[in-house]
Tab-separated table of C-alpha atoms in Angstrom:
chain	number	residue	atom	x	y	z
A	1220	MET	CA	25.100	214.915	-213.457
A	1221	LEU	CA	23.132	215.595	-210.477
A	1222	LEU	CA	21.687	212.007	-211.119
A	1223	GLY	CA	25.373	210.839	-211.041
A	1224	ALA	CA	26.220	212.234	-208.146
A	1225	LEU	CA	23.524	211.475	-205.694
A	1226	THR	CA	24.044	208.025	-207.465
A	1227	THR	CA	27.576	207.601	-206.358
A	1228	HIS	CA	26.954	209.376	-202.918
A	1229	LEU	CA	24.280	206.552	-202.111
A	1230	THR	CA	26.149	203.974	-203.335
A	1231	ASN	CA	29.427	205.499	-201.626
A	1232	TYR	CA	26.814	205.341	-198.347
A	1233	VAL	CA	25.300	201.904	-198.794
A	1234	MET	CA	29.106	200.529	-198.870
A	1235	GLU	CA	30.270	202.521	-196.058
A	1236	ARG	CA	27.360	201.431	-194.049
A	1237	SER	CA	27.585	197.569	-194.830
A	1238	ARG	CA	31.532	197.495	-193.959
A	1239	HIS	CA	30.436	199.046	-190.843
A	1240	ARG	CA	28.001	196.134	-190.091
A	1241	ARG	CA	30.446	193.222	-191.186
A	1242	GLU	CA	33.221	194.793	-188.540
A	1243	LEU	CA	30.813	195.235	-185.840
A	1244	LEU	CA	29.694	191.545	-186.468
A	1245	THR	CA	33.613	190.498	-186.797
A	1246	ARG	CA	34.008	192.199	-183.429
A	1247	TRP	CA	31.402	190.878	-181.724
A	1248	ASP	CA	32.229	187.348	-183.481
A	1249	ASP	CA	36.051	188.313	-181.745
A	1250	ARG	CA	34.665	188.932	-178.400
A	1251	LYS	CA	32.021	185.572	-178.236
A	1252	LEU	CA	35.402	183.700	-179.105
A	1253	ASP	CA	37.375	184.718	-176.319
A	1254	ALA	CA	34.536	184.282	-173.973
A	1255	TYR	CA	33.306	181.051	-175.389
A	1256	GLY	CA	36.802	180.005	-174.636
A	1257	GLY	CA	37.530	181.656	-171.638
A	1258	TYR	CA	34.399	179.628	-170.052
A	1259	VAL	CA	35.363	176.267	-171.372
A	1260	ASP	CA	39.591	176.992	-170.317
A	1261	ARG	CA	37.425	178.303	-166.516
A	1262	VAL	CA	35.647	175.051	-166.152
A	1263	ARG	CA	38.105	172.579	-167.440
A	1264	ALA	CA	40.557	173.916	-164.662
A	1265	GLY	CA	37.685	173.993	-161.957
A	1266	ILE	CA	37.148	170.252	-162.806
A	1267	PHE	CA	40.822	169.376	-162.085
A	1268	LEU	CA	40.618	171.220	-158.812
A	1269	ALA	CA	37.872	169.363	-157.839
A	1270	VAL	CA	39.603	165.833	-158.871
A	1271	GLN	CA	42.306	166.751	-156.882
A	1272	LEU	CA	40.195	167.687	-153.715
A	1273	TYR	CA	38.393	164.709	-154.466
A	1274	GLU	CA	41.305	162.230	-154.487
A	1275	HIS	CA	42.906	163.596	-151.879
A	1276	LYS	CA	39.728	163.418	-149.596
A	1277	GLU	CA	39.156	159.665	-151.197
A	1278	GLY	CA	43.170	158.696	-150.008
A	1279	LEU	CA	43.566	157.757	-154.167
A	1280	ARG	CA	46.469	160.604	-154.830
A	1281	LEU	CA	47.367	162.825	-151.413
A	1282	SER	CA	48.394	166.464	-152.229
A	1283	GLU	CA	51.064	168.414	-150.458
A	1284	GLN	CA	48.520	171.185	-150.161
A	1285	SER	CA	45.636	171.167	-147.287
A	1286	GLU	CA	42.237	170.465	-147.868
A	1287	ALA	CA	41.664	173.892	-146.944
A	1288	GLU	CA	44.096	175.114	-149.649
A	1289	MET	CA	42.548	172.860	-152.251
A	1290	LEU	CA	38.881	174.392	-151.117
A	1291	ALA	CA	39.981	177.930	-151.414
A	1292	GLU	CA	41.312	177.503	-154.709
A	1293	LEU	CA	38.328	175.509	-155.881
A	1294	SER	CA	36.097	178.530	-154.345
A	1295	GLU	CA	38.059	180.723	-156.532
A	1296	ALA	CA	38.036	178.895	-159.748
A	1297	GLU	CA	34.158	178.676	-159.558
A	1298	ARG	CA	34.063	182.709	-158.940
A	1299	GLN	CA	36.077	182.847	-162.343
A	1300	ARG	CA	33.843	180.726	-163.593
A	1301	GLY	CA	30.899	182.269	-162.891
A	1302	ARG	CA	32.529	185.636	-164.442
A	1303	SER	CA	33.173	184.289	-167.521
A	1304	PHE	CA	29.205	182.430	-167.452
A	1305	GLU	CA	28.421	186.433	-167.462
A	1306	GLN	CA	30.203	187.133	-169.805
A	1307	ILE	CA	28.346	183.896	-172.119
A	1308	MET	CA	24.948	185.451	-170.954
A	1309	LEU	CA	26.033	188.914	-171.861
A	1310	LEU	CA	27.345	187.859	-175.535
A	1311	GLY	CA	25.976	184.174	-176.539
A	1312	GLY	CA	22.895	183.307	-178.731
A	1313	ASP	CA	19.866	181.196	-177.318
A	1314	GLU	CA	21.460	178.081	-177.696
A	1315	VAL	CA	24.645	178.856	-176.303
A	1316	VAL	CA	23.432	179.878	-173.362
A	1317	GLU	CA	21.320	177.315	-172.838
A	1318	ALA	CA	24.597	174.884	-173.212
A	1319	ALA	CA	26.510	177.059	-170.765
A	1320	HIS	CA	23.540	176.656	-167.948
A	1321	GLU	CA	23.717	172.404	-168.754
A	1322	LEU	CA	27.183	172.503	-168.884
A	1323	HIS	CA	27.432	174.988	-165.143
A	1324	ALA	CA	24.876	172.522	-163.549
A	1325	ALA	CA	27.016	169.659	-164.444
A	1326	VAL	CA	30.600	171.158	-163.249
A	1327	ARG	CA	28.418	171.827	-159.634
A	1328	ALA	CA	27.553	168.263	-159.044
A	1329	ILE	CA	31.119	167.616	-159.356
A	1330	ASP	CA	32.252	170.486	-157.123
A	1331	TRP	CA	29.384	169.355	-154.397
A	1332	GLN	CA	31.082	165.994	-154.454
A	1333	ALA	CA	34.492	166.611	-154.188
A	1334	THR	CA	33.368	169.377	-151.034
A	1335	GLY	CA	31.285	166.487	-149.467
A	1336	LYS	CA	28.144	168.640	-150.044
A	1337	THR	CA	26.769	165.550	-151.525
A	1338	VAL	CA	27.735	161.775	-151.487
A	1339	GLY	CA	28.823	159.678	-153.991
A	1340	THR	CA	30.461	156.184	-154.967
A	1341	LEU	CA	33.409	156.248	-157.404
A	1342	GLU	CA	31.278	155.281	-160.011
A	1343	GLU	CA	28.899	158.544	-159.754
A	1344	TRP	CA	31.981	160.140	-159.206
A	1345	ARG	CA	33.462	159.166	-162.825
A	1346	GLU	CA	29.775	159.132	-164.249
A	1347	ARG	CA	29.659	163.232	-163.407
A	1348	ASN	CA	32.851	163.423	-165.034
A	1349	ARG	CA	31.822	161.748	-167.851
A	1350	ALA	CA	28.730	164.140	-167.652
A	1351	ALA	CA	30.828	167.012	-167.484
A	1352	PHE	CA	32.571	166.389	-170.448
A	1353	ARG	CA	29.719	165.295	-173.156
A	1354	GLU	CA	28.242	168.969	-171.548
A	1355	ILE	CA	31.590	170.361	-172.779
A	1356	ASN	CA	31.180	168.943	-175.995
A	1357	GLU	CA	27.748	170.166	-176.604
A	1358	PHE	CA	28.599	173.445	-175.471
A	1359	HIS	CA	31.603	173.349	-178.204
A	1360	GLU	CA	28.993	172.359	-180.883
A	1361	THR	CA	26.476	174.835	-180.211
A	1362	ALA	CA	29.387	177.797	-179.961
A	1363	ARG	CA	30.412	176.557	-183.117
A	1364	VAL	CA	27.411	177.197	-184.885
A	1365	ASP	CA	27.104	180.323	-183.300
A	1366	LEU	CA	29.813	181.543	-184.300
A	1367	GLY	CA	29.075	180.257	-187.761
A	1368	VAL	CA	32.048	177.494	-187.743
A	1369	GLN	CA	31.467	174.551	-189.873
A	1370	GLY	CA	31.899	170.923	-188.951
A	1371	LYS	CA	31.165	169.030	-185.844
A	1372	VAL	CA	32.903	167.996	-182.635
A	1373	THR	CA	31.217	165.185	-182.047
A	1374	GLY	CA	29.483	162.317	-184.187
A	1375	GLU	CA	30.547	159.912	-186.739
A	1376	ASN	CA	34.024	161.397	-187.359
A	1377	HIS	CA	34.387	161.731	-183.478
A	1378	PRO	CA	33.596	159.295	-181.199
A	1379	GLU	CA	33.261	160.016	-177.674
A	1380	ARG	CA	35.877	159.076	-175.661
A	1381	ASP	CA	35.958	158.026	-171.988
A	1382	LEU	CA	37.473	159.219	-168.794
A	1383	LEU	CA	41.599	158.872	-169.476
A	1384	LEU	CA	42.304	156.797	-166.144
A	1385	PRO	CA	45.520	154.540	-165.565
A	1386	ALA	CA	44.969	151.036	-166.168
A	1387	ALA	CA	44.914	149.670	-162.196
A	1388	ARG	CA	42.039	152.422	-161.992
A	1389	ARG	CA	40.488	151.759	-165.219
A	1390	ASP	CA	39.721	147.635	-164.666
A	1391	GLY	CA	39.428	148.154	-161.002
A	1392	GLY	CA	41.988	146.838	-159.478
A	1393	GLY	CA	44.162	147.875	-157.107
A	1394	THR	CA	43.572	151.786	-156.042
A	1395	ALA	CA	40.320	153.115	-157.422
A	1396	GLY	CA	40.088	156.131	-158.705
């Protein structure tokens, strides 16, 4: 009888401990998913603002906002992206953290050309944007592995796509952008 009670207690303890670990892992995965998604969202928002600024400065598409307003928005977006990046540093696995570093560097290159800290041609601008979107895809891949999500977002089933550019810009005719 004592052996039965002890066995029951030990079994309940092991099961409860296992359940607690599963709950903890699920909670961390939920936090990681939020952090990863939030980071990519902020990266994309910053790229959009940099494109808006760049196109305005280059006379490709004028904005109703002043350059100072656009710079302020871009600066705030960078601050928000930095906060999200810190969450990746705290929660992400090694590969995710490295992918975030690469993505962060690619996005900084876009910001620097948009703000005039670095100079470049329109084709260099486009290549910086292509590089950033390749890094976003790489970040997605590593985040999916870290979260245990099956499948890929790149590869044979998902061919690489180029920047979406209006026809006049894509073929080099008219105003370049």
